[in-house]
XYZ file of C-alpha atoms in Angstrom:
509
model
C 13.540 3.348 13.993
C 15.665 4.645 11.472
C 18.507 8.163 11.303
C 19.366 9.444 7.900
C 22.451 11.790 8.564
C 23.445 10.810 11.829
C 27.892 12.480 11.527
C 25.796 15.072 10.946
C 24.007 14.673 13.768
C 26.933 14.350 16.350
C 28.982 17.398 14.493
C 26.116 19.745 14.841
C 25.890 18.382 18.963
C 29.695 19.179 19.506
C 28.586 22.923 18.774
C 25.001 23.685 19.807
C 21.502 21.787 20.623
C 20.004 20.731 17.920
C 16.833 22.323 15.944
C 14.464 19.896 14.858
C 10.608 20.335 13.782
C 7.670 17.469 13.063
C 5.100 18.292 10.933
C 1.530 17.100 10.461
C -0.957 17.670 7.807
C -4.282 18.640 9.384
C -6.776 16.287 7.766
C -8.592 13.160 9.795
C -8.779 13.512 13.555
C -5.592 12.914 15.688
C -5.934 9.224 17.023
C -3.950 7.255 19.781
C -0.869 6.807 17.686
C 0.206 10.321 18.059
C 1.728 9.389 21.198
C 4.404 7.544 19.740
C 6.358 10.910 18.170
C 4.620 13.052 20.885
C 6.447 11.017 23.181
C 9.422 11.614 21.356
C 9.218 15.028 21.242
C 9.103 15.069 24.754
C 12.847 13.306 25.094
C 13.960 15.660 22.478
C 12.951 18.592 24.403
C 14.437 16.489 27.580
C 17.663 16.524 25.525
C 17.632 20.559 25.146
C 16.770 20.630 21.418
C 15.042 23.462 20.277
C 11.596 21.688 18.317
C 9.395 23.508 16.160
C 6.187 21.652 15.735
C 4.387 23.087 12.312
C 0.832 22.325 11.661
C 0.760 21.702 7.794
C -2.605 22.864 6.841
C -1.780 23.574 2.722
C -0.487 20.127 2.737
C -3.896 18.726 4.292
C -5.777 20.342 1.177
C -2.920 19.207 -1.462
C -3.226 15.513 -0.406
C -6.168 15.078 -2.256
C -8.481 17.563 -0.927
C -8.579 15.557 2.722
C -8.805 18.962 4.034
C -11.884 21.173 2.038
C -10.181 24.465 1.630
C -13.599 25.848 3.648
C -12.742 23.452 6.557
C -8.710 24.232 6.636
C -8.789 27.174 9.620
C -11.135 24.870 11.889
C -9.053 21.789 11.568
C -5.890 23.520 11.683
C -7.851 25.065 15.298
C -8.403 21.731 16.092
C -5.592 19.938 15.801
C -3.956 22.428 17.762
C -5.960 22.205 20.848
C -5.910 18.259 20.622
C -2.137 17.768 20.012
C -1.365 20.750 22.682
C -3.280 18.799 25.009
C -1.907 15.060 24.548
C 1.501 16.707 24.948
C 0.064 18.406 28.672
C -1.640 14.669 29.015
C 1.941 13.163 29.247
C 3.803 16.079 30.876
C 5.427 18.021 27.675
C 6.132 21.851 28.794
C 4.296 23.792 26.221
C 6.577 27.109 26.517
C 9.321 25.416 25.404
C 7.764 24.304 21.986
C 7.085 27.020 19.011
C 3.759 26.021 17.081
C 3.763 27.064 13.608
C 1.169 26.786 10.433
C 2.175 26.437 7.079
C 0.049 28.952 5.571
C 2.263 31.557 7.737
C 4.945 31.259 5.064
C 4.118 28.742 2.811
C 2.502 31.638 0.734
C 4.712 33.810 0.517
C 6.757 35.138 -2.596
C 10.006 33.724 -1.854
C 8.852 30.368 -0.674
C 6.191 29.936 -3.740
C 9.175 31.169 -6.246
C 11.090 28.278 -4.829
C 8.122 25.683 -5.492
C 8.147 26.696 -8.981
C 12.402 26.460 -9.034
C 12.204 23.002 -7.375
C 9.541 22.055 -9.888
C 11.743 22.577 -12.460
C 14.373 20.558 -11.577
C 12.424 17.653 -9.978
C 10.769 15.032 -12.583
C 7.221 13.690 -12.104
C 8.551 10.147 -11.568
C 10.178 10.957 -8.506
C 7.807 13.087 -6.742
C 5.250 10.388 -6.752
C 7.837 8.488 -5.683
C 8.267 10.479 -2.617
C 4.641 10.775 -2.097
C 3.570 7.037 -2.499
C 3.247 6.179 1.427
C 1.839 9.683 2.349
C -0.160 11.361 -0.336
C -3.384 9.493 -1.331
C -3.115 6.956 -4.200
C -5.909 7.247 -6.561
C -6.399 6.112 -9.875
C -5.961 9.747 -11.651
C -3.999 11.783 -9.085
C -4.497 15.424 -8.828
C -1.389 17.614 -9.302
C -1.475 18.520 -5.869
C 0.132 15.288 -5.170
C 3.001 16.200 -7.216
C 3.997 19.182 -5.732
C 3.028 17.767 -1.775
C 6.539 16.599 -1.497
C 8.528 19.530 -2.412
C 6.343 21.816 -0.088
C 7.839 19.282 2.687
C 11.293 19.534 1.430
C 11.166 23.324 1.908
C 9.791 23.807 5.153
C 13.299 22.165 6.438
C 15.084 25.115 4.675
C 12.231 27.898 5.827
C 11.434 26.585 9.429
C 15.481 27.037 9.841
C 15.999 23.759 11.352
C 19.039 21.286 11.340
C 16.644 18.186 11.364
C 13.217 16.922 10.619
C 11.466 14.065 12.545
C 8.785 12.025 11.467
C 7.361 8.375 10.692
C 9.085 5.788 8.705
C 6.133 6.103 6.161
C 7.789 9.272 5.274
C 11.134 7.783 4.388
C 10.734 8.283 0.817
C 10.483 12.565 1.106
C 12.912 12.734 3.067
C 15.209 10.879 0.777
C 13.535 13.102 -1.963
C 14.657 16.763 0.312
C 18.508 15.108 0.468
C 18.531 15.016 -3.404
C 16.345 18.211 -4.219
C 17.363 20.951 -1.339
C 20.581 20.886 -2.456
C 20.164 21.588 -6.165
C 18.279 24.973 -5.149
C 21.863 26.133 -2.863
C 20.010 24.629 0.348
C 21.433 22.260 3.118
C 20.768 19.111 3.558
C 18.639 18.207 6.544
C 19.298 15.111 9.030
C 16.222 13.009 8.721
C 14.750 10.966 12.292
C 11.889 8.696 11.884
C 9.763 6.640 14.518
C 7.935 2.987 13.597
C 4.712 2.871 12.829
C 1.686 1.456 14.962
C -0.374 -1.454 13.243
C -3.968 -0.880 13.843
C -6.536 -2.654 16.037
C -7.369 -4.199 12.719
C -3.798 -5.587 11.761
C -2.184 -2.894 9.750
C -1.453 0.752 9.740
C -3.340 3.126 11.966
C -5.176 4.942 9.778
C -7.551 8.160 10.443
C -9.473 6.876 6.947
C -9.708 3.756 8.709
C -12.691 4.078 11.667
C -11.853 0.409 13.130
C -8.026 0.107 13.008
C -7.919 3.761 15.347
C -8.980 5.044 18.676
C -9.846 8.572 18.632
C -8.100 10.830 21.051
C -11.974 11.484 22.011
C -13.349 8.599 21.744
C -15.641 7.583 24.838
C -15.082 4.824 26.922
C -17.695 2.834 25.537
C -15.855 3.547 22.383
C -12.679 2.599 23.453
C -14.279 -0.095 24.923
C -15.518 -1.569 21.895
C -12.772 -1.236 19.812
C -10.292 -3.185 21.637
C -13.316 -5.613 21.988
C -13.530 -6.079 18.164
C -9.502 -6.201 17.842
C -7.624 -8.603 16.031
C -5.758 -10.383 18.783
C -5.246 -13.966 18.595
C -3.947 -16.205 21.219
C -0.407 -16.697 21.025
C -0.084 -14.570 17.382
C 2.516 -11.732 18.188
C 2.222 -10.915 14.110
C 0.527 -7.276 13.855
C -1.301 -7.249 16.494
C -2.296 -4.033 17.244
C -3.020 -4.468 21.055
C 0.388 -5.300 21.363
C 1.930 -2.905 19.179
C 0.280 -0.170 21.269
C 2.028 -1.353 24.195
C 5.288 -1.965 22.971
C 5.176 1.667 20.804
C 2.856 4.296 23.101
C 2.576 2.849 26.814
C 5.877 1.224 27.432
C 8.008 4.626 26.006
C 6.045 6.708 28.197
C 5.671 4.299 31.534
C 8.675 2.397 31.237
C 6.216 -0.732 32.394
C 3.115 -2.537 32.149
C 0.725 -4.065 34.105
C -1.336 -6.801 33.111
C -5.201 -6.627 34.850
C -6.616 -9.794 35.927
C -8.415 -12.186 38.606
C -6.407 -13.474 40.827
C -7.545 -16.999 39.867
C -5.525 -16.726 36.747
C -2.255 -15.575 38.403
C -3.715 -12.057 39.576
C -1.800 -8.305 38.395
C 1.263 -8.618 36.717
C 3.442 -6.400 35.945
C 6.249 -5.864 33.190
C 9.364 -3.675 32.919
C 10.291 -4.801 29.493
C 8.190 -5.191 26.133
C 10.264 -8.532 25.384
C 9.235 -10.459 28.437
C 5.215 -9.086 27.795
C 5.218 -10.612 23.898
C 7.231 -13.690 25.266
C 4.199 -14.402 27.489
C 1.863 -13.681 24.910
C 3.013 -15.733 22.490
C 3.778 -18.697 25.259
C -0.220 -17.816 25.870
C 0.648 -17.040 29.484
C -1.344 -13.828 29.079
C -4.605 -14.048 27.674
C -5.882 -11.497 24.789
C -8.982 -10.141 26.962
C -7.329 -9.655 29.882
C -4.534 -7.830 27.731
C -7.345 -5.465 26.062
C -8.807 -4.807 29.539
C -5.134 -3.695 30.437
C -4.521 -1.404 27.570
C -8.293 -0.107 27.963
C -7.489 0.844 31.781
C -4.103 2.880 30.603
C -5.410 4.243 27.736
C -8.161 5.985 29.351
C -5.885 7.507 32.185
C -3.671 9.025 28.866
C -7.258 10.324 27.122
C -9.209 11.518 30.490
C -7.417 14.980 30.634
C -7.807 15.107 26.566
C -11.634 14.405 27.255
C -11.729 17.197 29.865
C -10.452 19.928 27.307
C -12.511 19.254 24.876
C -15.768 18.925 27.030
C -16.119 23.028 27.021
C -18.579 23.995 25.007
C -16.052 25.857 22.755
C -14.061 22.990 21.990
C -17.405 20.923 21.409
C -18.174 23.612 18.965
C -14.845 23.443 16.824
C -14.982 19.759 17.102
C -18.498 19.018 14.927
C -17.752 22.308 12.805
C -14.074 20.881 12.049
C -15.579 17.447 11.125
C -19.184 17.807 10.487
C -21.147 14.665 10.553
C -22.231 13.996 6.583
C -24.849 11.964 7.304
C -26.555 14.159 9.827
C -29.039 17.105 8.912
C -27.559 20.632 8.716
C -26.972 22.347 11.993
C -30.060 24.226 12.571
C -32.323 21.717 10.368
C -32.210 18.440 12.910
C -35.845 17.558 13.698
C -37.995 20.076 11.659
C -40.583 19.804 9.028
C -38.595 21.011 6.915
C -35.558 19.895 7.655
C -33.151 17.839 4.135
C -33.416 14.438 3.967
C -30.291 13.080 5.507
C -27.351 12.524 3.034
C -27.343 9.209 1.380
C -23.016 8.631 0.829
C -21.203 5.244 0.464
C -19.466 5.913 3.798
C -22.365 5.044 5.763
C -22.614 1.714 4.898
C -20.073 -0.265 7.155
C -18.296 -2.462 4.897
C -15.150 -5.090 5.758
C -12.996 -8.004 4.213
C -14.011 -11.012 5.813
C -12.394 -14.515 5.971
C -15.016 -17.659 6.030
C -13.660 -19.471 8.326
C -17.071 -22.642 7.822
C -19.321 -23.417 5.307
C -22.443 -25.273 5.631
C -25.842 -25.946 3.675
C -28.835 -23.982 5.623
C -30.591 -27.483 7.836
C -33.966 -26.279 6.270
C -33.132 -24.485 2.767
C -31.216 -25.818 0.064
C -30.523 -22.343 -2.004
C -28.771 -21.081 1.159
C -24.982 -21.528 3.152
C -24.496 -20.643 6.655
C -21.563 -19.322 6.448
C -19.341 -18.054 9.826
C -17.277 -15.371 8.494
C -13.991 -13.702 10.632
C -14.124 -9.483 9.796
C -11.691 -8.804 13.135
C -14.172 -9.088 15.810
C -13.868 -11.099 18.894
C -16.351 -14.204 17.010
C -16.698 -14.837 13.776
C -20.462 -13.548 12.370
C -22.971 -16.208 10.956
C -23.819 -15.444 7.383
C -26.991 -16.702 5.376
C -26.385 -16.462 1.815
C -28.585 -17.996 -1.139
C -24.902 -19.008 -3.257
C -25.588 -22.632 -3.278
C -26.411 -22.860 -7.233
C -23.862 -20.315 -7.851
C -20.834 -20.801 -5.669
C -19.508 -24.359 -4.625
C -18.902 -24.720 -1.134
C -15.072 -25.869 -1.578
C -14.735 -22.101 -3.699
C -15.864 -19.638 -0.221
C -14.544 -22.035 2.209
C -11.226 -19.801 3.810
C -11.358 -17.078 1.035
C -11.464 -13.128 1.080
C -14.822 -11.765 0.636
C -16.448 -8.582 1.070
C -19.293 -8.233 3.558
C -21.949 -5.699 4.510
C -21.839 -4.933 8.312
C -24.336 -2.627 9.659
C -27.578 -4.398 8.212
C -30.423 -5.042 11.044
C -29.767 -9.162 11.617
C -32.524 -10.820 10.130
C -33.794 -14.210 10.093
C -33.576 -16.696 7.256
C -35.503 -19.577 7.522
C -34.680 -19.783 11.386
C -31.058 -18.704 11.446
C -30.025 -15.028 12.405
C -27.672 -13.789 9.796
C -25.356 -10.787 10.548
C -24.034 -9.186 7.498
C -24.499 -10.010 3.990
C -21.886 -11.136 1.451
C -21.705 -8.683 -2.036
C -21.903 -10.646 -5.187
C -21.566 -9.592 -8.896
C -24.423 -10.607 -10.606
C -24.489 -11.110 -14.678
C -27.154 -9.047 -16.325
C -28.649 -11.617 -18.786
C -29.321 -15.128 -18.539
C -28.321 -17.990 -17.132
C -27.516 -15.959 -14.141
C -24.569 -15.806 -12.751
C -23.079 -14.811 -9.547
C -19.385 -14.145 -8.207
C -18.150 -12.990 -4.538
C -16.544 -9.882 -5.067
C -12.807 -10.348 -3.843
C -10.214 -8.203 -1.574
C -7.034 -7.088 -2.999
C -4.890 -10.008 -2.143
C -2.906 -9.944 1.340
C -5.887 -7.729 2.454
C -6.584 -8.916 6.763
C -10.036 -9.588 8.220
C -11.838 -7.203 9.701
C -9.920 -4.097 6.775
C -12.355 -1.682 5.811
C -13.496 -1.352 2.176
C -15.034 2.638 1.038
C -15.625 4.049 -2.162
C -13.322 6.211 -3.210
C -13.482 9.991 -2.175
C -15.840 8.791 0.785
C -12.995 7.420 3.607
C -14.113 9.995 6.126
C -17.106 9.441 8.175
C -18.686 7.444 11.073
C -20.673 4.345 8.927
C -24.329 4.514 10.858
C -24.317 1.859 13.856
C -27.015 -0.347 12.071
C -28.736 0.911 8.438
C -32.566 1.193 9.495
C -34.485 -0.804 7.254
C -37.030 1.527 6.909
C -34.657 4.674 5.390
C -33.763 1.556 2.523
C -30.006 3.098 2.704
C -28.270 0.665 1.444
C -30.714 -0.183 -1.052
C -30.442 3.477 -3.148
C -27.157 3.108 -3.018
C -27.105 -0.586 -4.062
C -28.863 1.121 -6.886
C -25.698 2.727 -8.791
C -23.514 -0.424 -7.387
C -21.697 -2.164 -11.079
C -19.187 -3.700 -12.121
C -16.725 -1.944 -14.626
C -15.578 -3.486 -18.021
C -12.391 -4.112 -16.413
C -14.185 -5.779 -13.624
C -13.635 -3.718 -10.805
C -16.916 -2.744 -8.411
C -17.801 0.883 -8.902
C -20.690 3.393 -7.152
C -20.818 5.933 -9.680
C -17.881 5.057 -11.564
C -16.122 5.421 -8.312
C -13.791 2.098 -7.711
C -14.708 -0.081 -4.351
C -11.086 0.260 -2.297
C -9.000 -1.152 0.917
C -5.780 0.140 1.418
C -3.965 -2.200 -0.813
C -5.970 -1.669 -3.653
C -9.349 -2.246 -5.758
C -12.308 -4.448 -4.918
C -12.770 -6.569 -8.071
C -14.636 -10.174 -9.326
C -13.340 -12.456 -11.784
C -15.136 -11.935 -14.915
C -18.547 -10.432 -14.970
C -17.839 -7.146 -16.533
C -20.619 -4.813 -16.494
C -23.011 -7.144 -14.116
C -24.801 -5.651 -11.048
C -23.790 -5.835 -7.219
C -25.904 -7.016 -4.466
């Protein structure tokens, strides 16, 4: 998408190939994106440069502890079987790559006396600068954070390379080595960056995000159900992920695309260019399921090998110890007497911003709506919620609210409702309720967590029974600056907290 240095770039070529390295911090599971610079790397190595991938597993523990220091050798293990084989899934000679990890030299005393130089010249306004698209935002940021962007500034000068390559997310640091290297005696780098691929849910893939990614070993059910739930309307070429996919991952590495469908509608079709695919879509030529079904058919051919590998019961092994499942028993524990209760964390609940698209009163209540509310799946979910004294029906029709997922549908008073709708609640009386509310610009179907608790699967449906949702509800509030808290931990999407309009201090539910 973008070169930063690029006379550089063609002075260095007149001489020799060019010596390049990408860099990933080993935290959340490698996901379908990964093709897009993996298939760069592959026409880099095409085009004779010598590339240097590292896999940055101090970084993973400086970004806010994403990687627990006890967990850092098995993801680091991980990451380097998966990546090693999505590169052998799309053809990439291994022997010609070098595979480094950052703990190989990032501790050493010549690289950590040059952290401490560069942190003497380098102000704290600048390297959170550098670090606000990569490093996690939180609301008091660890030091850590700080110092993540000069640690990626030096591996250009340690891993001896002419050029680093990475997405346009991580513009800002490599803006931030250009100004910094230099002031320690060290060359400045040429900088190459790839776009970014929107998520099934509308913005950035995300590892923290479970429904905007698909997993490089995600079963086909999985897959499956993903692009099912997909934001992917009818003629909207505006992040849509499906799309994005295409254009970014299967077109580089196919050169075309073939559209899947009965021959009633027009039968196969296939495309040699992006433009004349998005032109059709947007014309509403090609339809969005038969699209999914495409991408679901080429995606699996790209993760079937990856599946393979990891089937061994080695690579099963570092799998579930690299990412242990939090709210499982400990290994060893599942199924006995005396096994510990299971863990009872925010990130099991399966929360998402939803749009309500209709508003209606209940045909045989008066307290209750019926609500249908959009939170990125294929239809909009009916609703029942008891806001009628509380909430006019002009006030929730087509706003942002915050809805509850993964409860067992129940019926109220003859209507199935699928997900319920968190309110603030005032303490005393009169009561008073409010609809908690997105950040704004937030997209249906964006999941909300708590923060520290991104990782982890939420549980398919909360059994009624195990009242999960219900001991957590039970440390749910509102802060005095009206934000909604578990445990004095804020409610988050990616653009920010989950707030209500004035009850500070009330309950949630």
């Amino acid at each position: 998408q973008e070169v930063l240095g690029e006379d550089k770039l063609m002075a260095i070529l007149k001489e020799r190939e060019l010596k390049i390295y990408w860099g990933t911090a080993t935290t959340g599971k490698p996901h379908v994106a990964y093709f897009v610079p993996m298939s760069k790397i592959a026409d880099f190595l095409k085009a004779g440069c010598e590339v240097t991938i590292l896999f940055a597993d101090l970084h993973a523990y400086l970004d806010n502890m994403k990687a627990p220091w006890e967990l850092l050798e098995l993801r680091t293990l991980y990451y380097e079987n998966v990546i090693k084989a999505m590169l052998e899934s799309i053809g990439v000679p291994l022997d010609r790559l070098k595979f480094v990890r950052g703990t190989d030299y990032q501790l050493s005393k010549e690289y950590t006396l040059d952290v401490y130089r560069l942190s003497s010249v380098v102000t704290q306004h600048d390297a959170k600068k550098a670090g606000a698209e990569v490093v996690k935002q939180v609301e008091h940021p660890l030091l850590s954070g700080l110092l993540y962007p000069g640690l990626q500034a030096l591996d250009e000068e340690y891993l001896k390379v002419d050029a680093q390559f990475g997405g346009v997310d991580q513009r800002k640091i490599f803006t931030f080595a250009e100004k910094y290297l230099p002031s320690l005696g060290y060359a400045k780098r040429v900088h190459l960056m790839n776009p970014m691929v929107p998520g099934l849910t509308g913005s950035k893939m995300s590892s923290s995000e479970e429904d905007s990614k698909i997993d490089l070993l995600d079963r086909k059910e999985d897959v499956k159900k993903k692009l099912k739930k997909a934001f992917c309307e009818p003629g909207n070429v505006e992040n849509n992920g499906v799309l994005s996919f295409i254009k970014h991952v299967l077109f580089p590495l196919k050169s075309e695309f073939v559209v899947l469908r009965e021959e009633k509608w027009g039968g196969n079709k296939t495309y040699t260019d992006y433009e004349a695919l998005e032109k059709d879509f947007a014309e509403q030529v090609v339809h969005p399921g038969d699209l999914k079904n495409s991408v679901e058919v080429a995606l699996n051919k790209l993760l079937d090998p990856i599946r393979e590998k990891f089937n061994s019961p080695e690579l099963k092994k570092l799998s579930s110890a690299a990412y242990p499942n939090p709210s499982k028993a400990k290994p060893g524990e599942k199924g006995t007497k005396n096994s510990e209760p299971e863990e009872v964390i925010p990130s099991r609940l399966d929360i998402r911003v939803g749009k309500v698209i209709s508003v209606e009163k209940h045909p045989d209540a008066d307290s209750l709506y019926v609500e249908k509310i959009d939170v990125g799946e294929a239809e909009p979910r009916t609703v029942v919620s008891g806001l009628v004294q509380f909430v006019p029906k002009e006030q929730l029709q087509d706003r942002l609210v915050v809805l509850l997922c993964n409860l067992k549908p129940q019926k109220m008073r003859g209507v199935e409702s699928q997900g319920m709708v968190l309110c603030a609640s005032s303490v005393g009386e009169p009561r008073q309720v409010e609809p908690l509310d997105p950040p704004a610009g937030c997209c249906a179907g964006e999941r909300v967590y708590v923060e520290g608790y991104e990782g982890g699967e939420p549980d398919e449906e909360l059994k009624p029974k195990k009242k999960v949702f219900e001991k957590l509800q039970a440390d749910f509030r509102v802060s005095e600056d009206c934000v909604a808290q578990w445990k004095q931990r804020n409610f988050l999407t990616k653009l920010g907290r989950v707030s209500c309009k004035s009850l500070k201090g009330g309950t949630i539910s």
